Amino acid sequence: MLYRFPLPLLAGLGLFLALPAGAQMPAQTAPASPPTFYTTYQYTAYTVYDTTSLDPPTQVRGVGGTLTLRPAGTYEKRFTIPGNNGPMLFKQDGTFALAGDSIRFAFRDQKGADVQRGTFRFDPATRHLTITILGYPAGNRGVYELVAMEPAPPAVSPPAKTGKKRRR
């Protein structure tokens, strides 16, 4: 009777059979998974570069909100900046595409379909994302600094009551 074993199984058996007597197989550990680029980020800074002005770049104070990037290429942006009459909310839902270090956001707003283009830089060690959106006229740009939000810790349930009465 002829037995057929899958090739990975045979390779594993060969490794096992090649060990000297008394040797142990090395423990296999799962590799640490790298931080994912696709997650929800929190805005930490926004700087406007205006080449039509001699003024230095404007660091907009008090920015907030989130940007969620999904693996399917959709995004959700909730960005707030302080305004004279209170915070201004920029709400966008759309699609994004990556090519090298380029990023393209496509969305619809009150004026219709729109596209924003720019570049991005992601540091997996710090989970820091920098997005530069090209502006008008050419040379103008907005630079957004974001940090991946930590996943919420699992909810901890209070200890179960045992039904015993407390002593006084």
Backbone as a chain_set.jsonl record, in Angstrom:
{"seq": "MLYRFPLPLLAGLGLFLALPAGAQMPAQTAPASPPTFYTTYQYTAYTVYDTTSLDPPTQVRGVGGTLTLRPAGTYEKRFTIPGNNGPMLFKQDGTFALAGDSIRFAFRDQKGADVQRGTFRFDPATRHLTITILGYPAGNRGVYELVAMEPAPPAVSPPAKTGKKRRR", "coords": {"N": [[0.848, -1.176, 0.0], [0.581, 2.222, -0.839], [1.391, 5.279, 0.659], [0.542, 8.662, 0.681], [1.926, 11.652, 1.604], [1.46, 15.051, 2.53], [3.696, 17.529, 1.204], [4.752, 19.57, 3.052], [4.458, 18.185, 5.473], [6.166, 15.982, 5.112], [8.617, 17.345, 4.915], [8.817, 18.371, 7.493], [8.989, 15.955, 8.906], [11.423, 15.043, 7.964], [13.158, 16.945, 9.102], [12.794, 16.313, 11.765], [13.737, 13.685, 11.845], [16.38, 14.131, 11.299], [17.557, 15.144, 13.558], [19.992, 14.862, 16.155], [20.335, 12.166, 18.549], [18.642, 12.715, 21.591], [18.44, 15.44, 21.231], [16.353, 18.348, 21.17], [13.426, 19.631, 19.587], [13.329, 22.991, 18.421], [11.427, 25.454, 20.144], [8.442, 26.679, 18.758], [7.427, 29.888, 18.076], [4.876, 32.245, 17.632], [5.256, 34.793, 15.249], [5.54, 38.256, 16.101], [2.849, 40.292, 15.295], [2.913, 42.941, 12.964], [2.119, 46.426, 13.602], [-0.951, 47.522, 12.339], [-1.656, 49.454, 9.454], [-4.189, 50.128, 8.761], [-6.569, 51.495, 10.547], [-8.019, 53.45, 13.225], [-7.2, 56.812, 13.553], [-6.079, 59.581, 15.528], [-6.266, 63.059, 15.205], [-3.51, 65.162, 15.735], [-2.105, 67.439, 15.088], [-2.093, 70.237, 12.81], [-0.799, 71.869, 10.086], [-0.535, 74.688, 8.035], [0.787, 75.541, 4.964], [1.44, 78.307, 3.153], [2.291, 79.513, 0.202], [1.848, 81.92, -0.984], [2.179, 83.876, 0.794], [4.358, 85.776, 2.92], [4.489, 85.078, 5.482], [5.34, 82.804, 8.18], [4.75, 79.179, 8.223], [1.446, 78.252, 9.275], [0.547, 76.995, 12.3], [-2.173, 75.353, 13.208], [-4.024, 75.661, 16.04], [-5.595, 73.592, 18.517], [-6.749, 71.448, 17.085], [-8.733, 68.542, 16.353], [-10.391, 65.332, 16.391], [-11.006, 62.41, 14.287], [-9.619, 59.975, 11.993], [-10.503, 57.32, 10.095], [-9.162, 54.619, 8.485], [-9.859, 52.075, 6.297], [-9.222, 48.631, 5.315], [-10.568, 48.01, 2.947], [-10.427, 50.258, 1.43], [-11.996, 52.425, 2.054], [-12.827, 55.436, 3.844], [-13.303, 57.434, 6.814], [-13.667, 60.612, 7.916], [-13.476, 62.844, 10.568], [-12.993, 65.862, 11.423], [-11.996, 68.549, 13.433], [-11.626, 72.038, 13.932], [-10.849, 74.993, 15.78], [-13.054, 77.763, 15.56], [-14.18, 81.179, 14.957], [-16.818, 81.276, 15.81], [-17.104, 79.068, 17.408], [-16.248, 75.499, 17.394], [-15.35, 74.158, 14.179], [-16.613, 71.631, 12.155], [-15.417, 69.183, 10.005], [-16.663, 66.864, 7.964], [-16.182, 63.94, 6.298], [-16.783, 61.229, 4.153], [-15.599, 58.638, 2.231], [-13.563, 57.268, -0.4], [-10.215, 55.965, -0.535], [-6.974, 55.785, -2.066], [-3.84, 54.186, -2.371], [-0.54, 54.586, -3.586], [2.639, 53.781, -3.712], [4.189, 56.303, -1.921], [2.104, 57.998, -2.221], [-1.181, 59.351, -1.726], [-4.668, 59.361, -2.256], [-7.725, 60.905, -1.838], [-11.128, 60.488, -2.347], [-14.316, 61.94, -2.459], [-17.689, 63.059, -1.753], [-19.167, 66.217, -1.434], [-21.055, 69.147, -0.435], [-20.729, 70.554, -2.776], [-20.459, 68.656, -4.697], [-18.71, 65.934, -6.36], [-15.357, 65.43, -5.278], [-11.758, 65.511, -5.098], [-8.827, 64.915, -3.24], [-5.338, 65.127, -3.206], [-2.122, 63.845, -2.258], [0.691, 63.099, -0.147], [1.864, 60.481, 2.056], [3.233, 59.356, 5.193], [4.054, 56.697, 7.204], [4.884, 55.526, 10.364], [5.488, 52.556, 11.682], [6.525, 51.82, 14.179], [5.971, 53.882, 16.003], [3.392, 54.295, 15.393], [2.594, 56.525, 14.053], [1.218, 58.799, 11.758], [1.682, 60.842, 8.98], [0.123, 63.054, 6.874], [0.237, 64.79, 3.904], [-1.508, 67.134, 2.19], [-1.94, 68.368, -0.996], [-2.324, 71.761, -1.998], [-3.969, 74.738, -3.301], [-2.843, 77.823, -4.662], [-0.438, 75.92, -6.667], [2.101, 74.443, -4.679], [1.186, 75.268, -2.228], [0.113, 73.691, 0.807], [-1.332, 71.407, 3.167], [-0.479, 69.969, 6.214], [-1.093, 67.172, 8.037], [-0.912, 65.704, 11.198], [-1.122, 62.616, 12.746], [-2.019, 60.067, 15.139], [-2.236, 56.633, 15.745], [-5.042, 55.351, 17.363], [-5.206, 53.68, 20.429], [-6.494, 50.387, 20.837], [-9.571, 49.934, 22.57], [-9.47, 48.884, 25.955], [-10.454, 45.587, 27.071], [-13.698, 45.238, 28.492], [-14.098, 45.109, 31.982], [-15.702, 43.002, 34.102], [-17.598, 43.517, 37.088], [-16.882, 41.808, 40.197], [-18.674, 38.772, 40.745], [-21.582, 38.541, 42.771], [-21.784, 36.724, 45.765], [-23.897, 36.089, 47.288], [-23.714, 35.99, 50.011], [-24.222, 37.486, 53.171], [-23.038, 40.607, 54.366], [-20.915, 41.086, 57.193], [-21.486, 43.038, 60.069]], "CA": [[0.0, 0.0, 0.0], [1.372, 3.433, -0.975], [0.842, 6.408, 1.397], [0.974, 9.967, 0.169], [1.935, 12.672, 2.639], [1.681, 16.408, 1.997], [5.098, 17.907, 1.203], [5.185, 20.204, 4.315], [4.552, 17.176, 6.521], [7.394, 15.237, 4.867], [9.752, 18.209, 5.262], [8.868, 18.403, 8.954], [9.478, 14.663, 9.361], [12.851, 15.007, 7.639], [13.848, 17.735, 10.11], [12.726, 15.553, 13.011], [14.599, 12.522, 11.738], [17.767, 14.553, 11.181], [18.07, 15.603, 14.851], [20.765, 13.857, 16.878], [19.642, 11.576, 19.699], [18.606, 13.55, 22.783], [18.197, 16.848, 20.887], [14.946, 18.73, 21.195], [12.981, 20.563, 18.553], [13.203, 24.344, 18.95], [10.045, 25.888, 20.361], [7.949, 27.592, 17.73], [6.646, 31.0, 18.611], [4.223, 33.03, 16.591], [5.91, 36.098, 15.098], [4.717, 39.395, 16.52], [2.248, 40.91, 14.116], [3.231, 44.368, 12.913], [0.946, 47.273, 13.754], [-1.62, 47.699, 11.067], [-1.864, 50.809, 8.945], [-5.636, 50.322, 8.678], [-7.095, 51.652, 11.895], [-8.515, 54.802, 13.487], [-6.169, 57.744, 14.003], [-6.514, 60.825, 16.148], [-5.514, 64.22, 14.739], [-2.751, 65.813, 16.803], [-1.607, 68.741, 14.628], [-2.401, 70.627, 11.438], [0.009, 73.023, 9.704], [-0.857, 75.191, 6.705], [1.9, 76.186, 4.261], [0.877, 79.2, 2.136], [3.415, 80.096, -0.534], [1.496, 83.263, -1.465], [2.397, 84.78, 1.916], [5.705, 85.762, 3.502], [4.353, 84.601, 6.86], [5.767, 81.408, 8.389], [3.618, 78.247, 8.217], [0.479, 78.429, 10.362], [0.192, 75.811, 13.075], [-3.539, 75.54, 13.682], [-4.137, 75.155, 17.413], [-6.883, 73.052, 18.947], [-7.346, 70.492, 16.157], [-9.208, 67.304, 16.955], [-11.152, 64.448, 15.518], [-10.457, 61.104, 13.934], [-9.584, 59.503, 10.615], [-10.517, 55.866, 10.059], [-8.777, 54.056, 7.195], [-10.235, 50.659, 6.278], [-8.52, 47.867, 4.278], [-11.348, 47.979, 1.702], [-10.214, 51.496, 0.689], [-12.934, 53.475, 2.447], [-12.367, 56.195, 5.005], [-14.249, 58.293, 7.529], [-12.911, 61.72, 8.507], [-14.193, 63.761, 11.451], [-11.908, 66.78, 11.762], [-12.49, 69.806, 14.004], [-10.685, 73.115, 14.244], [-11.564, 76.084, 16.43], [-13.464, 78.886, 14.715], [-14.639, 82.351, 15.712], [-18.136, 80.994, 16.391], [-17.081, 77.709, 17.944], [-15.508, 74.547, 16.563], [-15.858, 73.835, 12.851], [-16.5, 70.199, 11.906], [-15.293, 68.736, 8.618], [-17.085, 65.468, 7.945], [-16.023, 63.346, 4.973], [-16.789, 59.782, 3.984], [-15.269, 58.39, 0.836], [-12.606, 56.215, -0.692], [-8.837, 56.414, -0.676], [-6.11, 54.869, -2.801], [-2.416, 54.357, -2.091], [0.419, 54.159, -4.612], [3.924, 54.219, -3.16], [3.923, 57.197, -0.791], [1.013, 58.9, -2.607], [-2.518, 59.029, -1.239], [-5.724, 60.091, -2.96], [-9.017, 60.811, -1.186], [-12.26, 60.871, -3.193], [-15.496, 62.093, -1.619], [-18.72, 63.988, -2.221], [-19.593, 67.206, -0.449], [-22.18, 69.955, -0.915], [-20.429, 71.031, -4.123], [-20.373, 67.507, -5.596], [-17.549, 65.055, -6.231], [-14.089, 66.134, -5.101], [-10.596, 64.658, -4.88], [-7.65, 65.534, -2.635], [-4.154, 64.296, -3.432], [-0.949, 64.211, -1.468], [1.603, 62.028, 0.237], [1.739, 60.047, 3.448], [4.37, 58.671, 5.799], [3.588, 55.946, 8.365], [5.945, 54.921, 11.168], [4.837, 51.496, 12.444], [7.036, 51.737, 15.557], [5.263, 54.865, 16.84], [2.013, 54.334, 14.88], [2.41, 57.935, 13.686], [0.9, 58.99, 10.347], [1.725, 62.214, 8.493], [-0.499, 63.179, 5.557], [0.389, 66.115, 3.303], [-2.484, 67.335, 1.117], [-1.544, 69.456, -1.884], [-3.323, 72.823, -2.046], [-3.993, 75.662, -4.44], [-2.157, 77.446, -5.896], [0.612, 74.9, -6.53], [3.083, 74.754, -3.636], [0.487, 75.323, -0.946], [-0.192, 72.364, 1.306], [-1.713, 71.223, 4.555], [0.161, 68.781, 6.775], [-1.84, 66.626, 9.172], [-0.199, 64.735, 12.028], [-2.086, 61.741, 13.4], [-1.49, 58.931, 15.884], [-3.218, 55.548, 15.846], [-5.664, 55.241, 18.682], [-5.066, 52.353, 21.014], [-7.783, 49.718, 20.969], [-10.153, 50.04, 23.903], [-9.224, 47.671, 26.735], [-11.683, 44.824, 27.26], [-14.482, 45.624, 29.669], [-13.899, 44.245, 33.134], [-16.953, 42.847, 34.841], [-17.409, 43.515, 38.542], [-16.944, 40.441, 40.732], [-20.034, 38.261, 40.962], [-22.017, 38.492, 44.164], [-21.879, 35.34, 46.225], [-25.147, 35.916, 48.023], [-23.468, 36.019, 51.445], [-24.474, 38.766, 53.804], [-21.857, 41.212, 54.969], [-20.923, 41.235, 58.65], [-21.417, 44.421, 60.53]], "C": [[0.894, 1.24, 0.0], [0.671, 4.568, -0.234], [1.386, 7.689, 0.79], [0.831, 10.985, 1.294], [2.11, 14.023, 1.983], [3.152, 16.787, 2.163], [5.527, 18.602, 2.505], [5.339, 19.196, 5.453], [5.842, 16.375, 6.351], [8.62, 16.058, 5.238], [9.919, 18.267, 6.771], [9.387, 17.095, 9.521], [10.973, 14.541, 9.11], [13.654, 15.778, 8.666], [13.899, 16.956, 11.418], [13.699, 14.383, 12.981], [16.075, 12.901, 11.698], [18.361, 15.006, 12.51], [18.883, 14.505, 15.514], [19.983, 13.342, 18.088], [19.75, 12.502, 20.9], [18.357, 15.029, 22.498], [16.698, 17.113, 20.896], [14.656, 19.688, 20.055], [12.916, 21.96, 19.165], [11.723, 24.714, 19.089], [9.643, 26.858, 19.263], [7.107, 28.662, 18.394], [6.055, 31.76, 17.441], [4.942, 34.366, 16.467], [4.961, 37.21, 15.532], [4.139, 40.052, 15.276], [2.542, 42.41, 14.131], [1.966, 45.2, 13.103], [0.333, 47.528, 12.387], [-1.779, 49.173, 10.728], [-3.354, 51.142, 8.963], [-6.236, 50.311, 10.068], [-7.692, 53.051, 12.016], [-7.397, 55.623, 14.105], [-6.807, 58.964, 14.631], [-5.629, 61.95, 15.619], [-4.81, 64.865, 15.923], [-2.237, 67.192, 16.394], [-2.012, 68.963, 13.176], [-1.616, 71.902, 11.153], [-0.313, 73.389, 8.264], [0.359, 75.928, 6.155], [1.305, 76.976, 3.096], [2.024, 79.917, 1.433], [3.102, 81.487, -1.079], [1.743, 84.312, -0.39], [3.85, 84.683, 2.382], [5.683, 85.261, 4.947], [4.867, 83.163, 6.981], [4.54, 80.484, 8.333], [2.739, 78.456, 9.444], [0.199, 77.094, 11.02], [-1.173, 76.065, 13.693], [-3.662, 74.884, 15.053], [-5.538, 74.581, 17.656], [-7.535, 72.084, 17.983], [-7.779, 69.242, 16.911], [-9.921, 66.458, 15.931], [-10.402, 63.177, 15.186], [-10.49, 60.877, 12.423], [-9.517, 57.987, 10.682], [-10.217, 55.414, 8.64], [-9.056, 52.557, 7.241], [-9.518, 49.931, 5.138], [-9.255, 47.85, 2.94], [-11.19, 49.264, 0.891], [-11.25, 52.568, 0.964], [-12.371, 54.2, 3.664], [-13.51, 57.023, 5.566], [-13.419, 59.347, 8.251], [-13.863, 62.585, 9.328], [-13.132, 64.685, 12.03], [-12.5, 68.072, 12.294], [-11.332, 70.775, 14.207], [-11.485, 74.223, 14.903], [-11.896, 77.179, 15.413], [-13.921, 80.048, 15.581], [-15.967, 82.103, 16.406], [-18.222, 79.58, 16.952], [-16.373, 76.763, 16.995], [-16.191, 74.307, 15.211], [-15.583, 72.359, 12.601], [-16.423, 69.941, 10.407], [-15.589, 67.248, 8.624], [-16.999, 64.965, 6.51], [-16.089, 61.835, 5.08], [-16.501, 59.537, 2.518], [-14.344, 57.218, 0.676], [-11.211, 56.818, -0.759], [-8.056, 55.346, -1.427], [-4.662, 55.22, -2.484], [-1.608, 53.87, -3.287], [1.785, 54.684, -4.179], [3.653, 55.07, -1.932], [2.828, 58.211, -1.123], [-0.31, 58.404, -2.048], [-3.514, 59.922, -1.963], [-7.035, 59.831, -2.23], [-10.089, 61.274, -2.168], [-13.512, 60.878, -2.328], [-16.509, 63.0, -2.313], [-19.02, 64.953, -1.084], [-20.726, 68.014, -1.057], [-21.976, 70.452, -2.336], [-20.37, 69.902, -5.142], [-19.142, 66.677, -5.332], [-16.275, 65.884, -6.123], [-12.993, 65.1, -4.846], [-9.512, 65.494, -4.227], [-6.491, 64.569, -2.811], [-3.009, 64.776, -2.552], [-0.063, 63.026, -1.229], [1.341, 61.641, 1.69], [3.033, 59.372, 3.873], [3.851, 58.006, 7.074], [4.79, 55.319, 9.058], [5.307, 53.84, 12.034], [5.295, 51.412, 13.894], [6.277, 52.682, 16.485], [3.785, 54.968, 16.487], [1.613, 55.773, 14.535], [2.215, 58.028, 12.175], [0.944, 60.475, 10.028], [1.125, 62.214, 7.096], [-0.324, 64.62, 5.101], [-0.568, 66.197, 2.126], [-2.057, 68.557, 0.306], [-2.678, 70.472, -1.99], [-3.205, 73.666, -3.295], [-3.601, 77.034, -3.949], [-1.048, 76.444, -5.6], [1.663, 75.355, -5.52], [2.445, 74.87, -2.268], [0.156, 73.895, -0.51], [-0.634, 72.437, 2.761], [-1.105, 69.93, 5.052], [-0.581, 68.387, 8.051], [-0.975, 65.601, 9.888], [-1.251, 63.939, 12.793], [-1.359, 60.621, 14.138], [-2.593, 57.896, 15.989], [-3.741, 55.479, 17.268], [-5.481, 53.813, 19.18], [-6.441, 51.702, 21.071], [-8.274, 49.824, 22.409], [-9.865, 48.758, 24.678], [-10.536, 46.915, 26.923], [-12.386, 45.253, 28.545], [-14.247, 44.609, 30.785], [-15.208, 44.207, 33.9], [-16.671, 42.916, 36.329], [-17.499, 42.083, 39.052], [-18.393, 40.032, 40.987], [-20.343, 38.241, 42.448], [-22.23, 37.053, 44.565], [-23.165, 35.078, 46.971], [-24.951, 35.914, 49.524], [-23.727, 37.421, 51.975], [-23.196, 39.285, 54.421], [-22.012, 41.258, 56.477], [-20.848, 42.678, 58.995], [-20.584, 44.528, 61.74]], "O": [[1.861, 1.302, 0.759], [-0.515, 4.808, -0.461], [2.561, 7.771, 0.433], [-0.248, 11.155, 1.862], [2.826, 14.143, 0.99], [3.783, 16.409, 3.151], [6.585, 18.259, 3.034], [6.229, 19.326, 6.293], [6.54, 16.113, 7.331], [9.566, 15.525, 5.817], [11.041, 18.217, 7.275], [10.137, 17.095, 10.497], [11.706, 14.001, 9.939], [14.725, 15.326, 9.072], [14.924, 16.941, 12.099], [14.398, 14.117, 13.959], [16.932, 12.08, 12.026], [19.569, 15.235, 12.584], [18.508, 13.334, 15.446], [19.078, 14.014, 18.583], [20.829, 13.017, 21.195], [18.091, 15.796, 23.423], [15.888, 16.217, 20.659], [15.52, 20.449, 19.62], [12.493, 22.107, 20.312], [10.89, 24.337, 18.265], [10.41, 27.745, 18.887], [6.196, 28.373, 19.171], [6.68, 31.893, 16.388], [5.213, 35.011, 17.48], [3.746, 37.117, 15.356], [4.861, 40.332, 14.318], [2.436, 43.065, 15.167], [0.866, 44.737, 12.801], [1.044, 47.726, 11.401], [-2.004, 50.015, 11.598], [-3.736, 52.296, 9.157], [-6.392, 49.258, 10.688], [-7.85, 53.752, 11.016], [-6.735, 55.193, 15.049], [-7.936, 59.331, 14.305], [-4.405, 61.824, 15.583], [-5.411, 65.092, 16.973], [-1.962, 68.027, 17.255], [-2.241, 68.019, 12.42], [-1.74, 72.892, 11.874], [-0.36, 72.528, 7.386], [0.895, 76.829, 6.801], [0.739, 76.398, 2.169], [2.648, 80.815, 1.998], [3.997, 82.165, -1.585], [1.541, 85.503, -0.626], [4.487, 83.638, 2.251], [6.732, 85.048, 5.555], [4.837, 82.401, 6.016], [3.409, 80.965, 8.39], [3.231, 78.797, 10.52], [-0.32, 76.174, 10.389], [-1.312, 76.892, 14.594], [-3.426, 73.684, 15.197], [-6.524, 75.032, 17.073], [-8.75, 71.898, 18.036], [-7.249, 68.931, 17.978], [-10.037, 66.823, 14.761], [-9.327, 62.901, 15.719], [-11.266, 61.49, 11.69], [-8.583, 57.428, 11.259], [-10.926, 55.778, 7.702], [-8.552, 51.852, 8.115], [-9.234, 50.537, 4.104], [-8.62, 47.691, 1.897], [-11.74, 49.373, -0.205], [-11.375, 53.521, 0.194], [-11.555, 53.659, 4.41], [-14.52, 57.277, 4.91], [-12.577, 59.024, 9.089], [-14.917, 63.002, 8.847], [-12.457, 64.343, 13.0], [-13.406, 68.637, 11.681], [-10.227, 70.393, 14.592], [-12.673, 74.381, 14.621], [-11.102, 77.472, 14.52], [-14.036, 79.914, 16.799], [-16.219, 82.657, 17.476], [-19.293, 78.973, 16.966], [-15.944, 77.168, 15.914], [-17.417, 74.259, 15.109], [-14.465, 71.886, 12.805], [-17.257, 70.42, 9.638], [-14.85, 66.463, 9.219], [-17.658, 65.495, 5.616], [-15.517, 61.239, 5.992], [-17.105, 60.172, 1.653], [-14.328, 56.295, 1.49], [-11.042, 58.013, -1.004], [-8.419, 54.169, -1.428], [-4.305, 56.39, -2.347], [-1.949, 52.869, -3.917], [2.055, 55.881, -4.267], [2.973, 54.631, -1.005], [2.642, 59.181, -0.387], [-0.534, 57.201, -1.912], [-3.237, 61.088, -2.244], [-7.417, 58.679, -2.024], [-9.962, 62.347, -2.758], [-13.75, 59.947, -1.559], [-16.21, 63.624, -3.331], [-19.114, 64.556, 0.077], [-21.296, 67.621, -2.075], [-22.948, 70.742, -3.033], [-20.243, 70.164, -6.338], [-18.587, 66.698, -4.233], [-16.13, 66.909, -6.789], [-13.263, 63.972, -4.435], [-9.294, 66.645, -4.607], [-6.626, 63.364, -2.599], [-2.94, 65.941, -2.159], [-0.056, 62.066, -2.0], [0.692, 62.367, 2.442], [3.813, 58.889, 3.052], [3.273, 58.675, 7.93], [5.613, 54.662, 8.42], [4.648, 54.16, 13.024], [4.531, 50.976, 14.755], [5.973, 52.325, 17.623], [3.016, 55.634, 17.18], [0.462, 56.176, 14.701], [2.955, 57.414, 11.407], [0.32, 61.28, 10.719], [1.568, 61.461, 6.229], [-0.687, 65.556, 5.814], [-0.458, 65.424, 1.174], [-1.843, 69.638, 0.854], [-3.849, 70.098, -2.063], [-2.451, 73.355, -4.217], [-4.019, 77.393, -2.849], [-0.751, 76.153, -4.441], [2.064, 76.519, -5.514], [3.09, 74.599, -1.256], [-0.054, 73.011, -1.34], [-0.346, 73.396, 3.476], [-1.203, 68.9, 4.384], [-0.679, 69.16, 9.004], [-0.375, 64.733, 9.254], [-2.153, 64.508, 13.407], [-0.227, 60.273, 13.802], [-3.742, 58.226, 16.284], [-2.984, 55.54, 18.237], [-5.594, 52.859, 18.411], [-7.44, 52.375, 21.322], [-7.48, 49.805, 23.349], [-9.996, 47.663, 24.132], [-11.608, 47.521, 26.933], [-11.748, 45.585, 29.544], [-14.204, 43.402, 30.547], [-15.75, 45.239, 34.294], [-15.636, 42.437, 36.792], [-18.121, 41.234, 38.413], [-19.223, 40.847, 41.392], [-19.476, 37.96, 43.275], [-22.784, 36.257, 43.807], [-23.483, 33.924, 47.257], [-25.935, 35.843, 50.26], [-23.476, 38.414, 51.293], [-22.377, 38.521, 54.931], [-23.118, 41.447, 56.985], [-20.214, 43.465, 58.292], [-20.41, 45.623, 62.275]]}, "num_chains": 1, "name": "protein.A"}
